[in-house]
Short mmCIF file of C-alpha atoms in Angstrom, two decimals:
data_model
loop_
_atom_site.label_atom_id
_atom_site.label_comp_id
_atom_site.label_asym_id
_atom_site.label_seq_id
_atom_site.Cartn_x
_atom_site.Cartn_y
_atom_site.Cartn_z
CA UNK A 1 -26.10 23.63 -4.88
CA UNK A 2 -24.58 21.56 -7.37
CA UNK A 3 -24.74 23.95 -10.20
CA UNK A 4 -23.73 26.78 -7.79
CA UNK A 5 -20.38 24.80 -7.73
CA UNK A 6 -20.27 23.88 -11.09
CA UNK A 7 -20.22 27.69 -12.36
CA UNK A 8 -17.87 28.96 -9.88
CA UNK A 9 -15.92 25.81 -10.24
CA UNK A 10 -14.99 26.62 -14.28
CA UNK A 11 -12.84 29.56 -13.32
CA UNK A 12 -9.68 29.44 -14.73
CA UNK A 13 -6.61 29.07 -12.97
CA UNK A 14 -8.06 29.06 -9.28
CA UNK A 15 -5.35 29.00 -6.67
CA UNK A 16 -4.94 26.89 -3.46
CA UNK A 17 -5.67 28.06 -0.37
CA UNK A 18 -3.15 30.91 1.02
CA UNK A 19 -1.97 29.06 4.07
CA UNK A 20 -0.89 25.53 2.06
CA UNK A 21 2.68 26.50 1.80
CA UNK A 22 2.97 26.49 5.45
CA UNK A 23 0.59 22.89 6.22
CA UNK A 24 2.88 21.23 3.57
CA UNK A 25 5.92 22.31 4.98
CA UNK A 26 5.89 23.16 8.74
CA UNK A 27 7.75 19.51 9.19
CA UNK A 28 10.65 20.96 7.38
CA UNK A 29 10.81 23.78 9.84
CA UNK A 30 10.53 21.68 12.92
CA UNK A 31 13.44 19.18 11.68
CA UNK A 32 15.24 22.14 11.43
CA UNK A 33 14.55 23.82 14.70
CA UNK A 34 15.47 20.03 16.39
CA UNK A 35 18.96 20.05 14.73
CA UNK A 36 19.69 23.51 15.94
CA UNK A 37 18.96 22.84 19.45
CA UNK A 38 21.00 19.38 19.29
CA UNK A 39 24.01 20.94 17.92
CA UNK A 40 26.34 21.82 21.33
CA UNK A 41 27.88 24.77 19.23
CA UNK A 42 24.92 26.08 18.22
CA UNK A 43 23.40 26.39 21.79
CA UNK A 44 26.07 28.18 23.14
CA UNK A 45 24.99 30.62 20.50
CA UNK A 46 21.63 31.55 20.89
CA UNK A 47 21.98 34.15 18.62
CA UNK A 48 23.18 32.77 15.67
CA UNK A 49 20.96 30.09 16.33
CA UNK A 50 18.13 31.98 16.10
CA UNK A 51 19.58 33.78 13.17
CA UNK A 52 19.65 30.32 11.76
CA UNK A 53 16.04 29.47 11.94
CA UNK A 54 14.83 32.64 11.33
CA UNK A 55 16.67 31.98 7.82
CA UNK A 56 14.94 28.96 7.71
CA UNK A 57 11.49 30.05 8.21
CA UNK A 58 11.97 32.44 5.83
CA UNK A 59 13.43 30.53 2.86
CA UNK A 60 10.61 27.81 3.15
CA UNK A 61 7.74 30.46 3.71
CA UNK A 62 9.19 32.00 0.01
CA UNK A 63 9.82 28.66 -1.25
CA UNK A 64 6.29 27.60 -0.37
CA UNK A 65 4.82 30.73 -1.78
CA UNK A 66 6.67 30.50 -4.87
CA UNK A 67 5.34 26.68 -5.77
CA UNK A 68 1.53 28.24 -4.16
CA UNK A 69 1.31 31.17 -6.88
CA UNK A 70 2.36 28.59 -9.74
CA UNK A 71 0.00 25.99 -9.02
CA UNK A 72 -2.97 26.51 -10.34
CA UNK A 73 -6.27 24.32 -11.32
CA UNK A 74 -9.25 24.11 -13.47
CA UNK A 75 -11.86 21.92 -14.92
CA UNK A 76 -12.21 21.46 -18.50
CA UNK A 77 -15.17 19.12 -20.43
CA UNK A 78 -13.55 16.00 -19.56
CA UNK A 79 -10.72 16.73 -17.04
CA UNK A 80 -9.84 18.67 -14.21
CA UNK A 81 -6.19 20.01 -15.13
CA UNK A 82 -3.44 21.06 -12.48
CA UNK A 83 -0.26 23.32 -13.77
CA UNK A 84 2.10 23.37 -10.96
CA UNK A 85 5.69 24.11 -10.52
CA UNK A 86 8.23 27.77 -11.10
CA UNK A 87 11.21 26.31 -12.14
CA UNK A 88 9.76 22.92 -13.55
CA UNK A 89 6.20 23.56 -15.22
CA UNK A 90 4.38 20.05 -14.65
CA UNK A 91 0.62 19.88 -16.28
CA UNK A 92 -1.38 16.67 -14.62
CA UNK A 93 -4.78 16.04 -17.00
CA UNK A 94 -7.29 13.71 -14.79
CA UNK A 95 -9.76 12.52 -16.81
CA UNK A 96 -13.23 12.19 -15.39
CA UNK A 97 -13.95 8.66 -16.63
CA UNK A 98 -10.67 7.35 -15.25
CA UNK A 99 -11.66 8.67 -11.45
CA UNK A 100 -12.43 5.54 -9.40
CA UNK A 101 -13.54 7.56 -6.11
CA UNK A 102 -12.82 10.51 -4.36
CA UNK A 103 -12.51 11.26 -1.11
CA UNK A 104 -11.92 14.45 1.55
CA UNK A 105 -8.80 14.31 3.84
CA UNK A 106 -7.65 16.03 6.80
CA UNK A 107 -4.33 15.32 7.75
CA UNK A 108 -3.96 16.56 11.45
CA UNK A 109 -2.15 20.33 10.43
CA UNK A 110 -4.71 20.93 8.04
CA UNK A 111 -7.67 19.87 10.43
CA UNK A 112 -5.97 22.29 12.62
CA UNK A 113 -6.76 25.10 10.20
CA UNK A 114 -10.27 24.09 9.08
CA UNK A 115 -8.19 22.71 5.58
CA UNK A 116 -8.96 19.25 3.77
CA UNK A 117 -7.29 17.70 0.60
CA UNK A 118 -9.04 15.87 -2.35
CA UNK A 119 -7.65 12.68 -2.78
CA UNK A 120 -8.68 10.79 -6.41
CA UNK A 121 -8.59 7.08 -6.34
CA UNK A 122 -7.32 7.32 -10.64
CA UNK A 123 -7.04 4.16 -12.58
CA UNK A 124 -3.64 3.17 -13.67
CA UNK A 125 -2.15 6.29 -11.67
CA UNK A 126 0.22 6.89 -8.86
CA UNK A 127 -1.32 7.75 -5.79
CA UNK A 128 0.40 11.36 -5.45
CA UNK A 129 -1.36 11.73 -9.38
CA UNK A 130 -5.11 12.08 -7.74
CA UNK A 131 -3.88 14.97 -4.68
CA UNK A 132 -4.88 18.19 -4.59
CA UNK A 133 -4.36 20.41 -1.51
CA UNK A 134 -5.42 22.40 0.10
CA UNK A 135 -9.03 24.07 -0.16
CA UNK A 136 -11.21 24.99 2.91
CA UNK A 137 -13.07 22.01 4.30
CA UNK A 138 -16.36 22.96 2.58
CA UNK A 139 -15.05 24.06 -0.42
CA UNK A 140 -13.68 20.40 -0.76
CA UNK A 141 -16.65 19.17 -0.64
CA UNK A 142 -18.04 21.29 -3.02
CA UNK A 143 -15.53 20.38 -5.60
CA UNK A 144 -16.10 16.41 -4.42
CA UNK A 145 -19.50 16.75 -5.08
CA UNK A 146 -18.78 18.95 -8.83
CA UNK A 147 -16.33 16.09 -9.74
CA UNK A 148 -18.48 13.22 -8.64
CA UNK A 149 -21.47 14.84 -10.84
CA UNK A 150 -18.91 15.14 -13.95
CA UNK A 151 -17.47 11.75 -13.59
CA UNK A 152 -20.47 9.38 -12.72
CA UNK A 153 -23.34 11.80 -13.14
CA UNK A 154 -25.65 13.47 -10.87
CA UNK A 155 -28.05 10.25 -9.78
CA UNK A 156 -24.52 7.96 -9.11
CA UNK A 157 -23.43 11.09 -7.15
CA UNK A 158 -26.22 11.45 -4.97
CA UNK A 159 -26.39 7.59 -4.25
CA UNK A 160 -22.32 7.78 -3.04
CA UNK A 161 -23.34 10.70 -0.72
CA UNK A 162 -26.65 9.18 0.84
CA UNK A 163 -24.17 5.86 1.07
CA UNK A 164 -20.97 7.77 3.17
CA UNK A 165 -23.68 8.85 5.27
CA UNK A 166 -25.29 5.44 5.64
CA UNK A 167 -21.45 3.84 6.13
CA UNK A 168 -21.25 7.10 8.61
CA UNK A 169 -23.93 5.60 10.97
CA UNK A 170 -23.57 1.98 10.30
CA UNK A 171 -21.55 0.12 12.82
CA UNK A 172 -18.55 -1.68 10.63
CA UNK A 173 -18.36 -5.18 10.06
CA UNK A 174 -14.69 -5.36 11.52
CA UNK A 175 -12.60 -3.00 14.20
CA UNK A 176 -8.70 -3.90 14.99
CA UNK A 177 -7.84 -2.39 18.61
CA UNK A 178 -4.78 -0.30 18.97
CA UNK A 179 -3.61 -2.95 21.57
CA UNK A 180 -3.61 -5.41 18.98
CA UNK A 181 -1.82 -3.06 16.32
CA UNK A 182 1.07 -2.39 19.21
CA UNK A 183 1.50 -5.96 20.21
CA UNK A 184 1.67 -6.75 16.61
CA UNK A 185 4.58 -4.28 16.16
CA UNK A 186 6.47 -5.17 18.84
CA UNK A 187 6.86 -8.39 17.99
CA UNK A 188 6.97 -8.34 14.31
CA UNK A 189 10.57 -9.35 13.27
CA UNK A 190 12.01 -5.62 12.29
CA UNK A 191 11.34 -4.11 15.79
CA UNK A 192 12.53 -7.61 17.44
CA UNK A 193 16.18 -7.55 15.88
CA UNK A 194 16.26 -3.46 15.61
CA UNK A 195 15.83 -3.47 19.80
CA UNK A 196 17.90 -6.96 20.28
CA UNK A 197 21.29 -4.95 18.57
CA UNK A 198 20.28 -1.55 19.78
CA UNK A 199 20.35 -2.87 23.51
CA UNK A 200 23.69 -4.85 22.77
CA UNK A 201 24.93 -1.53 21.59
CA UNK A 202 24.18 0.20 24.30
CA UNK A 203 25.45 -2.39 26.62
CA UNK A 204 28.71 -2.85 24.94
CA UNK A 205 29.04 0.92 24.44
CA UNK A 206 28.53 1.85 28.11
CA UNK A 207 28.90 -0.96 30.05
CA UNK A 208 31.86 -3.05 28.21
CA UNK A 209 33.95 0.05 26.70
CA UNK A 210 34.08 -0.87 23.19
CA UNK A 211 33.75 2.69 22.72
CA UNK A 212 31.38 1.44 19.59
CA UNK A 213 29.86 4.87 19.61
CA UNK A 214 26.12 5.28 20.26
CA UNK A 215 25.54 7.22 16.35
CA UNK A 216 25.80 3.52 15.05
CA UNK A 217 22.45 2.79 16.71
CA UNK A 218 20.82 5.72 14.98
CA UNK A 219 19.53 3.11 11.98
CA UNK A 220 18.44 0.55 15.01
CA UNK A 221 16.29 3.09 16.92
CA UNK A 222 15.32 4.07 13.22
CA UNK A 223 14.09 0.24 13.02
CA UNK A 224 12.22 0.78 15.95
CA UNK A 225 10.78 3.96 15.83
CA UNK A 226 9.67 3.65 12.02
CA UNK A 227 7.64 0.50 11.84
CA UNK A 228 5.75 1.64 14.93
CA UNK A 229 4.50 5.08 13.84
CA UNK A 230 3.42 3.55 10.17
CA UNK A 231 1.71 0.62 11.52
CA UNK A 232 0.41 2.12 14.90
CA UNK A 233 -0.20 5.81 13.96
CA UNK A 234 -1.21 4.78 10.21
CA UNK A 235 -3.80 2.48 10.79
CA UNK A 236 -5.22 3.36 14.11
CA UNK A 237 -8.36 2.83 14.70
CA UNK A 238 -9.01 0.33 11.61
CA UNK A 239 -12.27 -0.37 10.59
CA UNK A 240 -13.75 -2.35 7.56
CA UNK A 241 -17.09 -1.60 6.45
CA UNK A 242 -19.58 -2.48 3.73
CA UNK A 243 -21.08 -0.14 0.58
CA UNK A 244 -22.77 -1.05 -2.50
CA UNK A 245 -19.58 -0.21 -4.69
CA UNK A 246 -17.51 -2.96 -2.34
CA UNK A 247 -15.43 -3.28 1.03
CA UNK A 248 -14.56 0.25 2.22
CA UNK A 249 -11.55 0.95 5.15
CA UNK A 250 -10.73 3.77 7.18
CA UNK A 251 -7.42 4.01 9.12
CA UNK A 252 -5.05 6.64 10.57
CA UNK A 253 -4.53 8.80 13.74
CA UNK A 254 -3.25 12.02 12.40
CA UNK A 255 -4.02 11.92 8.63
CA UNK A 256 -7.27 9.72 8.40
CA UNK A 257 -7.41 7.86 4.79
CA UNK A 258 -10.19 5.64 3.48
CA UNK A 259 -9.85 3.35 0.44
CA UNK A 260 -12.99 1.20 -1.52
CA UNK A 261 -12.26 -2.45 -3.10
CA UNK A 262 -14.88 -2.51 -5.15
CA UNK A 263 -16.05 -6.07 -5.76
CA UNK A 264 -14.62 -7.58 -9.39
CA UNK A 265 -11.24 -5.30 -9.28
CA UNK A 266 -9.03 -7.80 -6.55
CA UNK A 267 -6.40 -9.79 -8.95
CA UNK A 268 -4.98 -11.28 -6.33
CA UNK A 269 -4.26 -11.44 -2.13
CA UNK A 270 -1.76 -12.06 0.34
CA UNK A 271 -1.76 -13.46 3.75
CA UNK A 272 1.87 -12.55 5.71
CA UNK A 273 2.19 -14.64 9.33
CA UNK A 274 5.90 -14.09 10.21
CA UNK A 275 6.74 -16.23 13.43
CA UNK A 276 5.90 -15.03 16.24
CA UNK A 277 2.24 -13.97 14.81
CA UNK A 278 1.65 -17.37 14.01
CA UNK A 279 2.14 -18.61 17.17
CA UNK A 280 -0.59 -16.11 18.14
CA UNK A 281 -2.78 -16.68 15.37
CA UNK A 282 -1.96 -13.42 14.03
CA UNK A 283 -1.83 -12.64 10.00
CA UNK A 284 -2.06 -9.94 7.62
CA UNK A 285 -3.46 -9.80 4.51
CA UNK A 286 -3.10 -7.65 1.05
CA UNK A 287 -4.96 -6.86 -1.82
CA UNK A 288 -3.59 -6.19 -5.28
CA UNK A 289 -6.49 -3.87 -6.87
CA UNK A 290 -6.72 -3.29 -10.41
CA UNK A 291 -5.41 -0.04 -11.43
CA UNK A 292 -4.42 0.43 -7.57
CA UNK A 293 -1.95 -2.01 -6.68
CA UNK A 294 1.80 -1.38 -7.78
CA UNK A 295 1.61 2.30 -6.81
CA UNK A 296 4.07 4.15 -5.13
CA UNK A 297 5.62 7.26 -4.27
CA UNK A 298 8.84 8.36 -2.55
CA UNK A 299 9.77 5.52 -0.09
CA UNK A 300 7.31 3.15 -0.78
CA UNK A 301 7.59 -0.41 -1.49
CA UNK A 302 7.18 -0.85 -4.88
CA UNK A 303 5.53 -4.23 -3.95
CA UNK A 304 3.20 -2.70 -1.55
CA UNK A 305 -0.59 -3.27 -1.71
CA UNK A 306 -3.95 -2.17 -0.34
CA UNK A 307 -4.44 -3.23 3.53
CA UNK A 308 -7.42 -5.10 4.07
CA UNK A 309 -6.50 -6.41 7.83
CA UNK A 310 -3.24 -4.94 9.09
CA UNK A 311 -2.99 -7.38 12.00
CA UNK A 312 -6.22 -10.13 12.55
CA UNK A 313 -6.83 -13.64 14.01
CA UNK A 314 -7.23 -16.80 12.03
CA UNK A 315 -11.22 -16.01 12.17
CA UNK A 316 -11.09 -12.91 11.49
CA UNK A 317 -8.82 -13.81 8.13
CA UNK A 318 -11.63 -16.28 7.15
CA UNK A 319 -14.19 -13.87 7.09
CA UNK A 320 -12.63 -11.16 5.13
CA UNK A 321 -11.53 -13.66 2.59
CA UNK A 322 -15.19 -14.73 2.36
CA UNK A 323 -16.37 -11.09 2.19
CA UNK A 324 -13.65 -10.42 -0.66
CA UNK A 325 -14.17 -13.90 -2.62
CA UNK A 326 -18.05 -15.11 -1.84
CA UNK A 327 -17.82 -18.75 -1.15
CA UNK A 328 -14.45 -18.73 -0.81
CA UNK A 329 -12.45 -21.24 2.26
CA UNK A 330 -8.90 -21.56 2.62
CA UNK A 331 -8.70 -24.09 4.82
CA UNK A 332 -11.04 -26.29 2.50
CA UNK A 333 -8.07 -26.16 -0.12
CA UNK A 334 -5.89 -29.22 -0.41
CA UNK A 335 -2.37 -28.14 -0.76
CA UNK A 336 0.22 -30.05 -2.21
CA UNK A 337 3.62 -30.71 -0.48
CA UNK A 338 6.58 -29.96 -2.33
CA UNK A 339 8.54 -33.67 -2.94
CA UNK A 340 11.46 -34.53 -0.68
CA UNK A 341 14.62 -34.01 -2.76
CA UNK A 342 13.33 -30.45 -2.35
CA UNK A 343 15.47 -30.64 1.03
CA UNK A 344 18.56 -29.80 -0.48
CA UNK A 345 17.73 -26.94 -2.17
CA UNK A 346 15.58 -26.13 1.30
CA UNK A 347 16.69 -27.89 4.59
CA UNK A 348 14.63 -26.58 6.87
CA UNK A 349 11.50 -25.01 5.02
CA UNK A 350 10.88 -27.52 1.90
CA UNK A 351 7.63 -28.90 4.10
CA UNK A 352 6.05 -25.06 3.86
CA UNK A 353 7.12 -25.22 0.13
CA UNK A 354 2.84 -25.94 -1.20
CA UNK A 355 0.20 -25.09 -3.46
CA UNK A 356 -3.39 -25.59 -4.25
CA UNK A 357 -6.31 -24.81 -6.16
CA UNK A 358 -10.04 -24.72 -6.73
CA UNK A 359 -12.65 -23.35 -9.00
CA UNK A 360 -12.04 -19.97 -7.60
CA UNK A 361 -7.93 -19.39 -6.98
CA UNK A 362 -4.51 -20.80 -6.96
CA UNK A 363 -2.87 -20.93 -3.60
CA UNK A 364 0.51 -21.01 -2.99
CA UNK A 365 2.53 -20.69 0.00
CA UNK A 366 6.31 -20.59 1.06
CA UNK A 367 8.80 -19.42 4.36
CA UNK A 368 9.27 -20.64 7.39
CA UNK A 369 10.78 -17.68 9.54
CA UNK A 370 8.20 -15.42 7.19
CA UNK A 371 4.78 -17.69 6.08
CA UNK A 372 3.56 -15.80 2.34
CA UNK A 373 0.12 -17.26 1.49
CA UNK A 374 -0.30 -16.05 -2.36
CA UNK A 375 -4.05 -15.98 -3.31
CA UNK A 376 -4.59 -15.29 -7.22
CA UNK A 377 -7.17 -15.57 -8.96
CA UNK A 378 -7.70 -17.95 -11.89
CA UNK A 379 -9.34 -15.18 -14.50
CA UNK A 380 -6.98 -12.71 -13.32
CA UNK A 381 -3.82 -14.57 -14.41
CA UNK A 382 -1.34 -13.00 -16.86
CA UNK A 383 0.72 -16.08 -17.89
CA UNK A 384 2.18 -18.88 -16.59
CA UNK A 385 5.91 -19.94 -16.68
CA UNK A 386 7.70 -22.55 -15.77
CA UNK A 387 11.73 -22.21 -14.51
CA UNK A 388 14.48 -24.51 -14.07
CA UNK A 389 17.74 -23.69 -12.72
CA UNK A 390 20.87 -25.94 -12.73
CA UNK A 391 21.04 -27.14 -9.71
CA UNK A 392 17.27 -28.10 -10.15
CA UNK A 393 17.64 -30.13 -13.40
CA UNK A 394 20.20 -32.17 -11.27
CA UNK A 395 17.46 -32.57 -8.85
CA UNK A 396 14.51 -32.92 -11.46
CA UNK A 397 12.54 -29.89 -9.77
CA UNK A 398 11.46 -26.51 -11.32
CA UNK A 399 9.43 -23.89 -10.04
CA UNK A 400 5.66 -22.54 -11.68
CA UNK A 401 5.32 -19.08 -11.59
CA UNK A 402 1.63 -17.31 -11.79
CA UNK A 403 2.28 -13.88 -13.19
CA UNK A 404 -0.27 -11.04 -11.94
CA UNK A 405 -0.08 -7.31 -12.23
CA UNK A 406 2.40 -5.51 -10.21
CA UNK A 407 1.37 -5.71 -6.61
CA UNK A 408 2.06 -7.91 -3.28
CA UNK A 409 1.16 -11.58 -4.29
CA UNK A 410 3.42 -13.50 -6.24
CA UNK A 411 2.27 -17.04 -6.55
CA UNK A 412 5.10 -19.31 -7.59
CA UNK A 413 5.41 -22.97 -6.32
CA UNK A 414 8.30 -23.70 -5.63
CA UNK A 415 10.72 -26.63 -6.18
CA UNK A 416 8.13 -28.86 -7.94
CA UNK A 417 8.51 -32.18 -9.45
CA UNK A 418 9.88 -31.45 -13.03
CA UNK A 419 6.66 -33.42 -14.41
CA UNK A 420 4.19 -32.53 -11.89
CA UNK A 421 5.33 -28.61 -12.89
CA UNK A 422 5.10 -28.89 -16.86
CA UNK A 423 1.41 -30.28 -16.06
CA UNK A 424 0.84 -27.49 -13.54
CA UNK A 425 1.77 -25.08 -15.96
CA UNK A 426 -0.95 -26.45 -18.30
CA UNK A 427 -3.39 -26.70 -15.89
CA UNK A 428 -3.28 -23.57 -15.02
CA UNK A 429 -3.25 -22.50 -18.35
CA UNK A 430 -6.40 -23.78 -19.47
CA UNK A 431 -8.01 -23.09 -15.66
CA UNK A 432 -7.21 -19.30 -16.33
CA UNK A 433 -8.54 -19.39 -20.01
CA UNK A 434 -11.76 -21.19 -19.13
CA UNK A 435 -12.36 -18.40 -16.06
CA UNK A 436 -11.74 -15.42 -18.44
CA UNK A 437 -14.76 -16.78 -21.06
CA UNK A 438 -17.12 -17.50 -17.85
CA UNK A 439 -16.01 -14.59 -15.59
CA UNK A 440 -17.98 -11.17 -16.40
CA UNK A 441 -14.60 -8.80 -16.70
CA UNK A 442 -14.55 -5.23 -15.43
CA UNK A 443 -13.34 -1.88 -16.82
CA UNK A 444 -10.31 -2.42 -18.10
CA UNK A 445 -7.90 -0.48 -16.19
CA UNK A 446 -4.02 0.23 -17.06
CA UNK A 447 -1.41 -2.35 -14.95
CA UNK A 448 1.96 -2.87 -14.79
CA UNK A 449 2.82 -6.78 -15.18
CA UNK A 450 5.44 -7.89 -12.76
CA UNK A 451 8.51 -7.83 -14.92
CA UNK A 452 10.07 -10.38 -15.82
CA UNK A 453 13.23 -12.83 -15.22
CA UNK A 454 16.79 -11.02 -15.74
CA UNK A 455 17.48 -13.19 -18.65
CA UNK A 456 13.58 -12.75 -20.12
CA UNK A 457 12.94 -16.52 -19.76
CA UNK A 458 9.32 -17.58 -20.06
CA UNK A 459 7.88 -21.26 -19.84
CA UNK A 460 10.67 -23.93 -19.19
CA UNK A 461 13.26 -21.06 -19.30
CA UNK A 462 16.42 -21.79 -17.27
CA UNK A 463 17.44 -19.28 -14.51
CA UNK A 464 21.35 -19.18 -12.36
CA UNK A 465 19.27 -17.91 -10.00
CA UNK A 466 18.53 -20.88 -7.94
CA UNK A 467 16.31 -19.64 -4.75
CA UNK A 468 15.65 -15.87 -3.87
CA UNK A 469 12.40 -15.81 -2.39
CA UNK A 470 11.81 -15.36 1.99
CA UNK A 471 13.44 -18.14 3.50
#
């Protein structure tokens, strides 16, 4: 079967299926039909109207064709290669060795169609670099199972199949209800203040004639309507299994993804309780992966990391942690207060200001309205810096950065004793060097570093800026 694939796989310049101009851009065609019908001239004239979106329709269908009979793909000895684009020509080169894992997609159009994507987990690559859609559902896996052969060989291959079928029939270790996913998004601070000044809108609009105008609460309802269909519809039905290559979760309603941490590539974590979830006992908590963490496309946070718990209680937090970092207890940690004439630089949330570490990590937290619990850990650490603004050499404090590749946690304790920083700063130092010569490292993968101050300041370095991180 495998060598079936392999031959008919070498053609050159094999197109995607026919019909993936239309699954990639039938959203375009329905946000067009909606602003027809909403338009109070256009209604009145059903005829030009319908002129309209037939125009539409049509433009988009050629459109889609044109980019369909330019893209094109192949595999080569040691790459599969993608040419794509008729006005600009763009060549993408995957190498086989730099493919992490692959998996087959069906976002809910193509499922409707019998259509699946490949999507390549690639080292040091943006996540739109490993997509290529659409094929047929079993010619995807075909080409899964060609690619897997090429990049890992055909005994590794066979083991990740016999495994997706074990992790198929395995119950998972960990399940987050849609209940909890909805309560969590209702209450998370973005939805809270979008729906608190939409309804005063609407009340002062209608019911105190400010004549305020109801297309200023477009961006509210926006805030409202946008965290819930990312956070509900994106990770419904949540689950977090085990493999033998490392943690692996599946999420999503419509367009069902699944991502592996395999065990030695975390750098770092973070654990997000804004207010009202901590009164619960609610948290959420990111991974930055090595060559995974840091990427974006269009839209995204260039900060954002890999979910490992969208929404979880304090227990559930605990064991993940343990699962990701064997041995590993949070709560066993002795963190370190930040000193008092810290108050003036932070009146109300100097006491939250701490940090702590073991043989494993360094812990920091910060925020009040917003708790950030940065977890890094000590081998993974870039540098460490120390920086003092003005304001804080009046007040003898400085803050300790621990600098990690691009991603969600940045560690930095804040406000520290000027003395009890410079010696954190060596500490750390020599903790992170010590890790590195006893810690087995993996592949080494392309990162991004986060970058650095405005004025390029390092250890000691002053910086005007005297406080900018979540209150």
């Amino acid at each position: 079967m495998t060598g079936q694939t392999q031959d008919t796989a070498e053609v050159i310049g094999q197109r995607l299926h026919p019909l993936t101009p239309f699954v990639k851009g039938w959203g375009y065609f329905v946000v067009a039909a909606v602003a027809l019908v909403n338009n109070e001239g256009l209604r009145q004239n059903l005829t030009f109207a319908g002129i309209g979106l037939a125009a539409v329709l049509v433009g988009g269908i050629l459109l889609g064709t044109l980019s369909w009979w330019f893209t094109k793909w192949q595999l080569t000895g040691d790459a599969i290669r993608v040419d794509s684009g008729f006005l600009f020509r763009r060549t993408r080169i995957i190498r086989f060795d730099r493919i992490q894992a692959i998996d087959v997609a069906q976002p809910f159009v193509a499922r409707l169609f019998g259509m699946a994507e490949l999507r390549m987990d690639v080292a040091g690559g943006g996540k739109s670099d490993g997509k290529l859609s659409y094929f047929r559902y079993d010619e995807a896996q075909e080409l899964r199972t060609t690619l897997l052969v090429r990049a890992k060989g055909q005994q590794a291959a066979e083991q990740q199949e016999s495994e997706q079928q074990a992790e198929a029939e395995a119950p998972p270790l960990l399940t987050v209800p849609t209940t909890r996913l909805l309560g969590a998004t209702l209450l998370s601070s973005t939805v809270v203040g979008s729906a608190g000044a939409l309804i005063w809108l609407i009340v002062a609009t209608m019911v105190l004639n400010f004549h305020i105008g109801l297309f200023a609460g477009l961006p509210l309802l926006l805030g409202v309507v946008q965290p819930i269909w990312k956070q509900v519809v994106g990770n419904h039905g949540f689950t977090l299994s085990d493999t033998n290559h490392g943690l692996r979760t599946k999420r999503g309603l419509f367009d069902v993804q699944r991502q592996t941490i395999p065990p030695g590539r975390v750098q770092g974590l973070l654990i997000t309780e804004p207010l009202i979830w901590r009164l619960i006992g609610w948290s959420r908590v990111e991974l930055d992966i090595a060559g995974v963490a840091g990427q974006k496309e269009d839209g995204d946070n260039d900060h954002e990391g890999a979910q490992l718990l969208p929404v979880g209680e304090r227990t559930e937090v605990a064991y993940v942690l343990s699962r990701v970092l064997p041995g590993f207890d949070l709560a066993g940690i002795q963190m370190h207060v930040a000193p008092e004439q810290a108050k003036w630089l932070r009146p109300i949330g100097w006491r939250y200001l701490t940090y702590g570490v073991d043989d494993q990590v360094m812990v920091t937290t910060r925020g009040w309205v917003s708790r950030r619990t940065s977890i890094v850990l000590h081998h993974k650490t870039q540098s460490v810096r120390m920086e003092q603004g003005p304001l804080q050499r009046r007040l003898g404090l400085a803050d300790v950065h621990v600098d990690t590749p691009l991603g969600p946690t940045d560690a930095i304790a804040l406000h520290r004793d000027q003395v009890e920083a410079a010696a954190l700063v060596q500490a750390q130092s020599d903790r992170a060097r010590e890790a590195r010569r006893t810690v087995s490292a993996p592949i080494a993968v392309q990162t991004q570093p986060n970058p650095p101050s405005p004025d390029g300041s390092s250890s000691s370095a002053a910086s005007p800026a005297e406080d900018s991180s979540d209150r």
